[in-house]
PDB file of C-alpha atoms and ligand atoms in Angstrom:
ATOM      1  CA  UNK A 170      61.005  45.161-111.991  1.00 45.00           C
ATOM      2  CA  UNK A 171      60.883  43.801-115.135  1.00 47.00           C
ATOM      3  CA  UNK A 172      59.475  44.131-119.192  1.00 50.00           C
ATOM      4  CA  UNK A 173      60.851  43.574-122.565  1.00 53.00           C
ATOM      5  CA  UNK A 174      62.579  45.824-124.545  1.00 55.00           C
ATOM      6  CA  UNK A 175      62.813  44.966-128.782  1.00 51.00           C
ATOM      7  CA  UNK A 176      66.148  46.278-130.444  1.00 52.00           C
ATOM      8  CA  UNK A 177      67.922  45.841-133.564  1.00 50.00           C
ATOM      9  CA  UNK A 178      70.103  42.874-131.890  1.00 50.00           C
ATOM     10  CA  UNK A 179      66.956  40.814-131.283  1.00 56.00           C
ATOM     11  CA  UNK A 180      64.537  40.864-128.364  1.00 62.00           C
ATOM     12  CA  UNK A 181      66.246  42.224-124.822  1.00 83.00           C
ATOM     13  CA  UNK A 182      64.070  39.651-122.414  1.00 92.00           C
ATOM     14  CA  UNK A 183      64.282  41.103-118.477  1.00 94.00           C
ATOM     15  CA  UNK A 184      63.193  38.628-116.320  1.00 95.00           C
ATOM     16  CA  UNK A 185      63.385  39.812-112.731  1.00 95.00           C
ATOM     17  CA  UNK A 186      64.176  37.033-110.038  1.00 97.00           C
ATOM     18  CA  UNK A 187      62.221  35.808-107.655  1.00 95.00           C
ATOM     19  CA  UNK A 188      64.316  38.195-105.127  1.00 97.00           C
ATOM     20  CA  UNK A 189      64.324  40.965-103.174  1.00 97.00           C
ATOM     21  CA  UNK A 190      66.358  42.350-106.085  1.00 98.00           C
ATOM     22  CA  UNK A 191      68.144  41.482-109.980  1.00 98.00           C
ATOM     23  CA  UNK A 192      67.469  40.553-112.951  1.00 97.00           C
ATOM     24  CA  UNK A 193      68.411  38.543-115.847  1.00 97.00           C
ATOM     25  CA  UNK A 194      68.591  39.536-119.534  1.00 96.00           C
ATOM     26  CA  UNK A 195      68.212  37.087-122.159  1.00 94.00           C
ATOM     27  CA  UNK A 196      69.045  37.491-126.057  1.00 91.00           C
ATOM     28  CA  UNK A 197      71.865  38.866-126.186  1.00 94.00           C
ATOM     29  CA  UNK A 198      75.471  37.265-127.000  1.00 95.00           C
ATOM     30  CA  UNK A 199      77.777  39.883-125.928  1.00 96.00           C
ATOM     31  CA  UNK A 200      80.252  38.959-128.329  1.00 97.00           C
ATOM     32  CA  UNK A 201      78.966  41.260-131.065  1.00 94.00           C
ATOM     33  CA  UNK A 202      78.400  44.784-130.803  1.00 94.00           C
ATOM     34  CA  UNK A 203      75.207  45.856-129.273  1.00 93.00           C
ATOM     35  CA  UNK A 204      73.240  48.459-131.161  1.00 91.00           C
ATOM     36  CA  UNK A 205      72.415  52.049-129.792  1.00 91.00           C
ATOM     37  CA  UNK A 206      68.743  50.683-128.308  1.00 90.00           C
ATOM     38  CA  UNK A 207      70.364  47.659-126.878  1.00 92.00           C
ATOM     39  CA  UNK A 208      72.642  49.369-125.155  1.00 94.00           C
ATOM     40  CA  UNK A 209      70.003  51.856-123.672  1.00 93.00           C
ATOM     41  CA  UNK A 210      67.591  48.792-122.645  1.00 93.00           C
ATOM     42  CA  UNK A 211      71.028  47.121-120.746  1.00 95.00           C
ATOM     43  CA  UNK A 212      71.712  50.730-118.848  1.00 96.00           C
ATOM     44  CA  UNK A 213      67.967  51.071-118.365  1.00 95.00           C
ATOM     45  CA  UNK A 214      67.461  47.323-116.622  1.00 96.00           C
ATOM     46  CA  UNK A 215      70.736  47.439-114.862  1.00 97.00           C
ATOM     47  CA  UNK A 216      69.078  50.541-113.365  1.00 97.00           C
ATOM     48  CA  UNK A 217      65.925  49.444-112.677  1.00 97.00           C
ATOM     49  CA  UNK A 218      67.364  46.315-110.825  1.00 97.00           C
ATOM     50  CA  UNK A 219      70.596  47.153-109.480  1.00 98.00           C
ATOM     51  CA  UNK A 220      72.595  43.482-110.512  1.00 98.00           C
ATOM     52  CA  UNK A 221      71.875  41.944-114.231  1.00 98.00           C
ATOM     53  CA  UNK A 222      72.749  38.983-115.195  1.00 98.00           C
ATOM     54  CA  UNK A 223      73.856  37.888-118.821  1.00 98.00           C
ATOM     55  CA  UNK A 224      74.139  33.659-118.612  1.00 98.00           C
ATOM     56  CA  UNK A 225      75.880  31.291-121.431  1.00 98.00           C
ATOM     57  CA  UNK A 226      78.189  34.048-122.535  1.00 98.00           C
ATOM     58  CA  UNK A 227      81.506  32.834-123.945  1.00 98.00           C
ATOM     59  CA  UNK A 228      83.890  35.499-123.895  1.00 98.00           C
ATOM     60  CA  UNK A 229      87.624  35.975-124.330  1.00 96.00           C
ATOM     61  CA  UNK A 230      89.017  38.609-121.388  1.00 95.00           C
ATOM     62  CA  UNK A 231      89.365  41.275-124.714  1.00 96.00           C
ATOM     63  CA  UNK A 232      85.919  40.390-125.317  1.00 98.00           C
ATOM     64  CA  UNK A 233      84.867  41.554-121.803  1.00 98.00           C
ATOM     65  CA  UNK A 234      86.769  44.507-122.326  1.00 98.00           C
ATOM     66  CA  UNK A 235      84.841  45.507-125.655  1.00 98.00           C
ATOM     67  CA  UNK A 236      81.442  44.623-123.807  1.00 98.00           C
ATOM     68  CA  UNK A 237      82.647  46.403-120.955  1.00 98.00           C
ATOM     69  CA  UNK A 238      83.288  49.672-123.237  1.00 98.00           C
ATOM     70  CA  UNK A 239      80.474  49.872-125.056  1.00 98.00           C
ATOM     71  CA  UNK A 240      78.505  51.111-121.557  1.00 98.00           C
ATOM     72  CA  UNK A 241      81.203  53.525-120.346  1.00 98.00           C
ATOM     73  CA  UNK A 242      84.978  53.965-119.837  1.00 98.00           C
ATOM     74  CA  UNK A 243      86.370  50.916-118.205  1.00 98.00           C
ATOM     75  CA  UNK A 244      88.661  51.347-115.404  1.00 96.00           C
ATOM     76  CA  UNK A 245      91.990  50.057-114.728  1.00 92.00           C
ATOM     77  CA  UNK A 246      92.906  48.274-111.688  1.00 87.00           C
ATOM     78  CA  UNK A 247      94.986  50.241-109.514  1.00 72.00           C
ATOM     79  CA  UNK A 248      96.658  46.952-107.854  1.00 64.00           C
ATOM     80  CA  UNK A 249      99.723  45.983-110.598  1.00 55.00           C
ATOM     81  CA  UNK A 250      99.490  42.246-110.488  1.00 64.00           C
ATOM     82  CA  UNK A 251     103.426  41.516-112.358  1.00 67.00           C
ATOM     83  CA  UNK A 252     102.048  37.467-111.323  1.00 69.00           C
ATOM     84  CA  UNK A 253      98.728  37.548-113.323  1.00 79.00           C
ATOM     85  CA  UNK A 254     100.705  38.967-116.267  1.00 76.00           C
ATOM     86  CA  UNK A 255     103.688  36.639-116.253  1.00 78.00           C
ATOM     87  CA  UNK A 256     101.184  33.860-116.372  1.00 79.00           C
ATOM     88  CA  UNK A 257      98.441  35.208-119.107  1.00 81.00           C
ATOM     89  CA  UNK A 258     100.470  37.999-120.811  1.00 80.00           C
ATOM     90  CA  UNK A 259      98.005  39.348-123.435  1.00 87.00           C
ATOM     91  CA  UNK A 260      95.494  39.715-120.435  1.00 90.00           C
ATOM     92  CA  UNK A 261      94.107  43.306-121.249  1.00 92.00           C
ATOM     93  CA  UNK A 262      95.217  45.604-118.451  1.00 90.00           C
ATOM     94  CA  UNK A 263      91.479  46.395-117.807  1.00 94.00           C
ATOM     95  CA  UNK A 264      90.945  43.003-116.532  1.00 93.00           C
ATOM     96  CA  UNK A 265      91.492  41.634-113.100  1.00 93.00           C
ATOM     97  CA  UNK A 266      91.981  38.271-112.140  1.00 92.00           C
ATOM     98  CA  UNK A 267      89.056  37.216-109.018  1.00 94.00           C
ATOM     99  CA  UNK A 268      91.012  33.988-107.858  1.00 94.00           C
ATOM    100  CA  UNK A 269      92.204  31.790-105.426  1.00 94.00           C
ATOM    101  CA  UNK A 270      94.350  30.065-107.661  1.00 91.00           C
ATOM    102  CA  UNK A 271      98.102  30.392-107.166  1.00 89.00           C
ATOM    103  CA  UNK A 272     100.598  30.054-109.092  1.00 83.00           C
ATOM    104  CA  UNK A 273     104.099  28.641-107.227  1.00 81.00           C
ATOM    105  CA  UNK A 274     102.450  29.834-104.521  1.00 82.00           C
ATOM    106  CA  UNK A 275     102.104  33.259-105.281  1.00 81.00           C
ATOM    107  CA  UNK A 276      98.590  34.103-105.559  1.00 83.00           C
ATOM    108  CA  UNK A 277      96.988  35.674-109.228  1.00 81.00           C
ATOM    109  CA  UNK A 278      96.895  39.403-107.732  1.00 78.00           C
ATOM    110  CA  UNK A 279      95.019  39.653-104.692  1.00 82.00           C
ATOM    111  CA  UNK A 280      94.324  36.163-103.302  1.00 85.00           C
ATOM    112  CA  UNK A 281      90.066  36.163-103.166  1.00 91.00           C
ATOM    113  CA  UNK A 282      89.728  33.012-100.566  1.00 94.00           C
ATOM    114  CA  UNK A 283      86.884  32.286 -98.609  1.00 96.00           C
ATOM    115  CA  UNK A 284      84.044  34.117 -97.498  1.00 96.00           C
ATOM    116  CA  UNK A 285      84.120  38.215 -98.339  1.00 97.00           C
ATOM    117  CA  UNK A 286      81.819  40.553 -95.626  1.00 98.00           C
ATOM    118  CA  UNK A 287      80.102  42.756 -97.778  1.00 98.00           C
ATOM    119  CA  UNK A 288      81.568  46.021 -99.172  1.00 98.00           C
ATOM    120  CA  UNK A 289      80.831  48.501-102.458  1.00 98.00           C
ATOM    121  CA  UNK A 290      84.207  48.457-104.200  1.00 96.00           C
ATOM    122  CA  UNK A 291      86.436  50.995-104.308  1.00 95.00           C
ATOM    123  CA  UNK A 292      84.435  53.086-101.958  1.00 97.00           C
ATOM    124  CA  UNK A 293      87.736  54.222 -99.987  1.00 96.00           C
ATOM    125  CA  UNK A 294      88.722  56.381-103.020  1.00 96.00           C
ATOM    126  CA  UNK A 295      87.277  59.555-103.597  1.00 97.00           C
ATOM    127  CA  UNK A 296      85.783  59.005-107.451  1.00 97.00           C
ATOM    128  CA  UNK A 297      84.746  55.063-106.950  1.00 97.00           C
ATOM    129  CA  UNK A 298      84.614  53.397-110.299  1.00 97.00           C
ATOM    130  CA  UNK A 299      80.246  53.154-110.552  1.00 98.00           C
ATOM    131  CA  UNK A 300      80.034  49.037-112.040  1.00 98.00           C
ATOM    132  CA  UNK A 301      81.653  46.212-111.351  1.00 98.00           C
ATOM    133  CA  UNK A 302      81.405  43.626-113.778  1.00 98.00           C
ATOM    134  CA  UNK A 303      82.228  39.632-113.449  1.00 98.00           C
ATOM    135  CA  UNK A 304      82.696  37.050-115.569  1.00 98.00           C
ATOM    136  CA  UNK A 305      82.948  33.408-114.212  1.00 98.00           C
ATOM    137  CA  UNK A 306      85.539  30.823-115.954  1.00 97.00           C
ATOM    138  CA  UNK A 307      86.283  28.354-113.178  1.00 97.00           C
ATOM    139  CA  UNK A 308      83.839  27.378-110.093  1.00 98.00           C
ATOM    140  CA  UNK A 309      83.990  25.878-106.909  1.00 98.00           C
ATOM    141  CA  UNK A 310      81.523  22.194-106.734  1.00 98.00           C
ATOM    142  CA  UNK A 311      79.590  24.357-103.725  1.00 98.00           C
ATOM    143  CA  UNK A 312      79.589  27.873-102.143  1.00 98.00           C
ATOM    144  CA  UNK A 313      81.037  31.568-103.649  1.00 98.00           C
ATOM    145  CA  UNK A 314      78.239  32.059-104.281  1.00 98.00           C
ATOM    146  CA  UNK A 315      77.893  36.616-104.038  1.00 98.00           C
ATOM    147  CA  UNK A 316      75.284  38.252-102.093  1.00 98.00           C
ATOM    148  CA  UNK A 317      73.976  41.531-103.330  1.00 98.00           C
ATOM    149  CA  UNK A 318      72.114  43.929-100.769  1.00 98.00           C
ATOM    150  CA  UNK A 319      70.119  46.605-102.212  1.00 98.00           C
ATOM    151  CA  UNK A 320      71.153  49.814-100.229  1.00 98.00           C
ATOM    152  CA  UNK A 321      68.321  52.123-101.669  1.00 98.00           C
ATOM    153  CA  UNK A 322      65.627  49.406 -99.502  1.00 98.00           C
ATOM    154  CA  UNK A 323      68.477  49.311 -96.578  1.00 98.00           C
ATOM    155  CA  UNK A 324      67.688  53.392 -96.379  1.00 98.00           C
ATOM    156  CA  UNK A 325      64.100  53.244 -96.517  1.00 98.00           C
ATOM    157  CA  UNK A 326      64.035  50.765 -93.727  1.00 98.00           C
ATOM    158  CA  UNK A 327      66.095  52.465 -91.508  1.00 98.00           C
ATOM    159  CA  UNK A 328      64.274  54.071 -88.126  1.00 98.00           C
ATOM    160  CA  UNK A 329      63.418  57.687 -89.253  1.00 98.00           C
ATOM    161  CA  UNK A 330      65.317  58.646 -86.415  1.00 98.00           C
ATOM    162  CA  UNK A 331      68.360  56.801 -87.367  1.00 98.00           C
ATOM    163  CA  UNK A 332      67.688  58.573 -90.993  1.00 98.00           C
ATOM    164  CA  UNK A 333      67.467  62.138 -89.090  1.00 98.00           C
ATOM    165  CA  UNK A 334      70.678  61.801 -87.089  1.00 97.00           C
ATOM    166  CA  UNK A 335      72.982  60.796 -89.717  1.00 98.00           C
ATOM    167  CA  UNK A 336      71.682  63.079 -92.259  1.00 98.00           C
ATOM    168  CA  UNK A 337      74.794  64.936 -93.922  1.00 98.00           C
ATOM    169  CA  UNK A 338      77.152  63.023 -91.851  1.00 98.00           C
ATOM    170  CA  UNK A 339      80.561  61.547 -93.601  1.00 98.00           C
ATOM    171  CA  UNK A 340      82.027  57.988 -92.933  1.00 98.00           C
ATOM    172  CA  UNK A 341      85.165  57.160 -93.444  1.00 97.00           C
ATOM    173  CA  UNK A 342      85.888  54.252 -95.986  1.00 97.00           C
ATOM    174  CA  UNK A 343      89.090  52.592 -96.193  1.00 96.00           C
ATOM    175  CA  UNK A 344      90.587  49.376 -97.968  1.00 93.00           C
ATOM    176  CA  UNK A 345      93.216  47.342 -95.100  1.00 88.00           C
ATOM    177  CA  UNK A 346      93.159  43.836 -97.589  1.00 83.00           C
ATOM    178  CA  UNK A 347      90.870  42.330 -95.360  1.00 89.00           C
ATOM    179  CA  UNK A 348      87.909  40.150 -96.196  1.00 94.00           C
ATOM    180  CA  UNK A 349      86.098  39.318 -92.660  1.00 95.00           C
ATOM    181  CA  UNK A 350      87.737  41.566 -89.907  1.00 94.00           C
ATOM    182  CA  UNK A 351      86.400  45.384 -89.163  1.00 95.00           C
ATOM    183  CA  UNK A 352      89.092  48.025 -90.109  1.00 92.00           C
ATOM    184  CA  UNK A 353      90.954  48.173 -87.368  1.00 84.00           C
ATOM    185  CA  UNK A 354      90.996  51.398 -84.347  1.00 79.00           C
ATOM    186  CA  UNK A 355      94.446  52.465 -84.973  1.00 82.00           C
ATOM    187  CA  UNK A 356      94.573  52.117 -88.732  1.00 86.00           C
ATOM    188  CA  UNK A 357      97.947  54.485 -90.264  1.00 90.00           C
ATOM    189  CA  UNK A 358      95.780  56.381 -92.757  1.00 91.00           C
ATOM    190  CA  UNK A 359      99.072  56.999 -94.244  1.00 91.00           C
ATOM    191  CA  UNK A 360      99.250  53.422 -95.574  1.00 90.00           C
ATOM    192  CA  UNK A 361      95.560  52.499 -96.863  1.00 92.00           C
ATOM    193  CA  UNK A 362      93.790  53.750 -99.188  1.00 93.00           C
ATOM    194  CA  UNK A 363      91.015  56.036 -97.475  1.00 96.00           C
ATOM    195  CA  UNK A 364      88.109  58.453 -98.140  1.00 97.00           C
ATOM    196  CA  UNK A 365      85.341  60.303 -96.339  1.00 98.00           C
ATOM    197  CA  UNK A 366      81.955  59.592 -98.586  1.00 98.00           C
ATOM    198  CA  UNK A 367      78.399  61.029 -96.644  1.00 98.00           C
ATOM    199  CA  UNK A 368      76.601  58.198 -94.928  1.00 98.00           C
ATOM    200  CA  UNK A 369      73.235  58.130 -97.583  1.00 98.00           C
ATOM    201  CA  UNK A 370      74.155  59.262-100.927  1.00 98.00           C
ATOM    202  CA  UNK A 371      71.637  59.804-103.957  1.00 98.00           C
ATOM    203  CA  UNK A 372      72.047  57.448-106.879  1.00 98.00           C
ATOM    204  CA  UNK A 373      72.689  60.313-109.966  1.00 97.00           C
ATOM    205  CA  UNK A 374      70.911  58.328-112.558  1.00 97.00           C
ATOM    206  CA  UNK A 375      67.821  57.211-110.666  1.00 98.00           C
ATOM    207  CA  UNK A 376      67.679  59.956-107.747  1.00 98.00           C
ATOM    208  CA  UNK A 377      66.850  57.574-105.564  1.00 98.00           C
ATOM    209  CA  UNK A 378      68.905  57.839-101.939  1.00 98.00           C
ATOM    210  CA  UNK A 379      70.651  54.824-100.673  1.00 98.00           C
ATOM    211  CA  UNK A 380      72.892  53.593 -97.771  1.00 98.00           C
ATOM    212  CA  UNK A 381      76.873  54.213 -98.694  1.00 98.00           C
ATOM    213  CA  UNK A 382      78.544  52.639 -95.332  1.00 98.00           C
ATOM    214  CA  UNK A 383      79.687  49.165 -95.377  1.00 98.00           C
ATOM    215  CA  UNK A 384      80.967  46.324 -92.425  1.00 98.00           C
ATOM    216  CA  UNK A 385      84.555  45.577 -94.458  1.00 97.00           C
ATOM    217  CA  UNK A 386      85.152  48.909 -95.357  1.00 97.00           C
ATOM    218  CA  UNK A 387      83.806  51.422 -93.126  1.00 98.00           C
ATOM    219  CA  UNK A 388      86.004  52.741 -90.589  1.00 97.00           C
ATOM    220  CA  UNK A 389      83.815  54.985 -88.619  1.00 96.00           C
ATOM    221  CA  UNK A 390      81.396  57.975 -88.571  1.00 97.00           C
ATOM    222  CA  UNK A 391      83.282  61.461 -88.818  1.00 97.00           C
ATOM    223  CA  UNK A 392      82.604  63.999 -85.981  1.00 96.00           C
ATOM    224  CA  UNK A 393      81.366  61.295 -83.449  1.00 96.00           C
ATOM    225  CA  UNK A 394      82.670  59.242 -80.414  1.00 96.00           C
ATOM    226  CA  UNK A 395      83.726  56.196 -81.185  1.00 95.00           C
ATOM    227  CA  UNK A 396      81.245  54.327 -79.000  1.00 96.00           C
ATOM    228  CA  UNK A 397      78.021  56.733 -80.379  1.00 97.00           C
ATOM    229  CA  UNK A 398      79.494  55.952 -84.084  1.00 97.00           C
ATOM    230  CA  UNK A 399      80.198  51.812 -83.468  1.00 97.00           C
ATOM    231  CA  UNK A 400      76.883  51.951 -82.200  1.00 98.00           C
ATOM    232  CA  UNK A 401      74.942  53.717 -85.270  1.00 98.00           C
ATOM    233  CA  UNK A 402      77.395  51.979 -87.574  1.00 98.00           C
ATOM    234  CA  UNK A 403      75.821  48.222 -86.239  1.00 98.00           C
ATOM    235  CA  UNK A 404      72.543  49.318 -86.720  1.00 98.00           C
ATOM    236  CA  UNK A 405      73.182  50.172 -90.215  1.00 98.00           C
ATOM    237  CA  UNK A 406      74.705  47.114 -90.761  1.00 98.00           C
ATOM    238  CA  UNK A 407      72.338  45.111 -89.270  1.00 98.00           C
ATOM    239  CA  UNK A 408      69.513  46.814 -91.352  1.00 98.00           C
ATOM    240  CA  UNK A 409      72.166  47.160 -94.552  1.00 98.00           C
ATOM    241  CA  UNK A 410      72.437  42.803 -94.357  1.00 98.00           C
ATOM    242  CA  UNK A 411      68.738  41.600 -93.781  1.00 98.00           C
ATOM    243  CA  UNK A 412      68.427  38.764 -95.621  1.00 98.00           C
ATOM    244  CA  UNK A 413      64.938  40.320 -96.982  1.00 98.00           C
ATOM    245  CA  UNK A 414      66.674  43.209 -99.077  1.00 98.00           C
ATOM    246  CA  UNK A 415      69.424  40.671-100.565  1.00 98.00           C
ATOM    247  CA  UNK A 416      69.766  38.340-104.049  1.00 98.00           C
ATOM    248  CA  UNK A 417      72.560  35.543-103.574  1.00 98.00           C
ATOM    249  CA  UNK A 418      73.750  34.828-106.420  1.00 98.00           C
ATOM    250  CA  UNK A 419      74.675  30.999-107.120  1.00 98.00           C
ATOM    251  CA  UNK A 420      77.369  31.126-110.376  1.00 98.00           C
ATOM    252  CA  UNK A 421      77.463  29.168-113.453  1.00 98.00           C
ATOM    253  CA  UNK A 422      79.767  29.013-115.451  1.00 98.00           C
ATOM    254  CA  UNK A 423      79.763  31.762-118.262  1.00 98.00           C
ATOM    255  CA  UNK A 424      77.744  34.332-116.094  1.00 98.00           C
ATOM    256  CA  UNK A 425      78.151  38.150-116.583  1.00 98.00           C
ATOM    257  CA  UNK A 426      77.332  39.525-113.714  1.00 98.00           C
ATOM    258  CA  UNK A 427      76.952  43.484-113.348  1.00 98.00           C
ATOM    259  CA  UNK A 428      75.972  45.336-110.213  1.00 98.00           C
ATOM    260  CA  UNK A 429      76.140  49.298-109.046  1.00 98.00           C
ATOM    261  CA  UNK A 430      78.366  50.085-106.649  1.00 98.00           C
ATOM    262  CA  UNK A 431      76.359  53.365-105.614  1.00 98.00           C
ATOM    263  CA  UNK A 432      73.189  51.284-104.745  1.00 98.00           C
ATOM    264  CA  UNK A 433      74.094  47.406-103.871  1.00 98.00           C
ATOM    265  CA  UNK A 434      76.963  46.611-101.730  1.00 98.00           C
ATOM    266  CA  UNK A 435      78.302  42.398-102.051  1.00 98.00           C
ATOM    267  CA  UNK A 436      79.846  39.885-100.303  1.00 98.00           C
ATOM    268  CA  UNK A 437      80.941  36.500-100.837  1.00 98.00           C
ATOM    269  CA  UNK A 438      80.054  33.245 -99.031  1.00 98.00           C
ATOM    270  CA  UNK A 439      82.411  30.445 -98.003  1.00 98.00           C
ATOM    271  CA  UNK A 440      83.945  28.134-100.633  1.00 98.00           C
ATOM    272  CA  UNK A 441      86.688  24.491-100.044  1.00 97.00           C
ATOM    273  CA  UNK A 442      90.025  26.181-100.398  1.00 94.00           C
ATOM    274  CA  UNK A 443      91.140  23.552-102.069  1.00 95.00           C
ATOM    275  CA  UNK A 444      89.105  23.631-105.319  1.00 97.00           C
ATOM    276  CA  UNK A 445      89.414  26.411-107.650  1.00 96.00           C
ATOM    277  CA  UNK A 446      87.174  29.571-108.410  1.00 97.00           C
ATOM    278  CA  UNK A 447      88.328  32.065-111.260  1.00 96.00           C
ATOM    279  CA  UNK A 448      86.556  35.132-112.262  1.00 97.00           C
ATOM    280  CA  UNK A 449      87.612  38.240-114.369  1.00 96.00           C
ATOM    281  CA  UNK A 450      86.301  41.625-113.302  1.00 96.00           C
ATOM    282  CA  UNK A 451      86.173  44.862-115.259  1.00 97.00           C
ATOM    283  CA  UNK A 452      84.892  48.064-113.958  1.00 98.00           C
ATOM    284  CA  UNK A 453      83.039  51.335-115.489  1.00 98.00           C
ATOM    285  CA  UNK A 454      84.907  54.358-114.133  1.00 97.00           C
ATOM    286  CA  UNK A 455      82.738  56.829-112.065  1.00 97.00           C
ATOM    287  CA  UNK A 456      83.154  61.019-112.921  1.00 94.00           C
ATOM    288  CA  UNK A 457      81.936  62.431-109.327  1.00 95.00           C
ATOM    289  CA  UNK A 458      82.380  61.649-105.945  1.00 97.00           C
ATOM    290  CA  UNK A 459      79.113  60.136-104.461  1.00 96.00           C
ATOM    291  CA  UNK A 460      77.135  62.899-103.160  1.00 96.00           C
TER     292      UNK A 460
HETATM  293 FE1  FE2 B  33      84.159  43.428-104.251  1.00 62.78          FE
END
């Protein structure tokens, strides 16, 4: 989807990719404050396209938090990373660090290394925060790149059966630090983070239904054998990754990228471990459980 939207901070350009999904917007320098109609016509294309994409931006990690507010309430990550702030200590305590850098060998938060299977953050907790925003500062010579899927297209291609028999069911999401290993059969629910969200959910700003079960994060489907629910959750998954519902997208330096956790679920490809990749992430906190 795409148009062009004129505000009082110069023309909003959309220019949709040549994907199955995304967008990028052009004239804006998110520096300054946006105006009322500026901020409607980001909301509105984010929306419409699921993953925007602001490129050239130059902004201090306060300056991604003062974008960042100006379209909701940013969240605070719930992980307290004592490393990140010894080594940048005015980093705003919005901001997370999206590294594999390390630091006398103790990684900047969670260590991001290597390939990611895809996920929708935060979707173990029961009010998941509804954007994820990142910012790139260092990247790798090849690879990293993210994949977005687009989960409302994952649900409409699903066999109608498939769609019938998981109707109001619940799956149960939980976060066990890994990046390319299924959560685990005997997981200790006592010790991850966990929540049961129903298998299709409807997007509240666009009403549009969409897949909510992920292969990182989802454990299983409630009320079902294990082998019935392994076997509907691999069908979902299979449909929920086709390479014709996803945009990969290949970083540049000073990219703002924002996607919606209730409708696109990510992962990240392989990257050297030896060369550096360094993103900061902000959030938008949600106010309802996905329903
Ligand atoms: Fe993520």
């Amino acid at each position: 989807m795409a148009g062009a939207k004129v505000t009082d901070t110069g023309v909003v350009e959309i220019a949709a990719f040549d994907a199955p999904l995304g967008a990028e917007l052009r004239g804006l320098d998110l520096r300054e404050k946006l105006s009322p109609e500026a901020v409607r016509a980001v909301l509105q294309a984010w929306y419409d396209n699921q993953v925007i994409v602001f490129r050239d931006q130059d902004l201090s990690p306060r300056q991604l938090v003062d974008f960042t507010a100006q379209l909701g309430t940013p969240g605070v990550p719930r992980m307290p990373s004592q490393a990140v702030r010894d080594v940048i200590p005015d980093l705003p305590p919005e901001v997370m660090i999206v590294s594999n850098v390390r630091i006398d060998g103790k990684p900047l938060g969670l260590p991001h290394d290597g390939e990611m299977w895809f996920h929708s953050d935060m979707c173990y907790a029961e009010i998941p925060h509804t954007a994820t925003m990142l910012y790139s500062v260092e990247l790798p010579s090849t690879g990293g790149n993210t994949l977005f899927a687009d989960m409302y297209a994952a649900y409409e291609n699903l066999r109608p059966e498939t769609r019938a028999r998981l109707e109001g069911k619940k799956a149960l999401q939980v976060h066990d630090y890994k990046r390319t290993e299924r959560p685990g059969v005997d997981l200790d629910l006592t010790k991850v983070g966990n929540y049961a969200h129903p298998v299709f959910i409807t997007h509240p700003e666009t009403g549009r239904k969409a897949v909510y079960v992920n292969r990182l994060m989802t454990a299983r489907i409630e009320g079902m054998e294990r082998v019935e629910s392994d076997a509907f959750l691999e069908e979902l998954f299979s449909v929920a990754e086709d390479p014709s519902i996803v945009y990969e997208h290949v970083w540049r330096t000073g990219d703002l990228v924002i996607w919606d956790n209730r409708c696109i679920t990510h992962a990240r490809t392989d990257f050297p471990d030896n060369e550096r990749r360094l993103l900061r992430r902000t959030t938008l906190l949600g106010t309802e459980a996905p329903q």
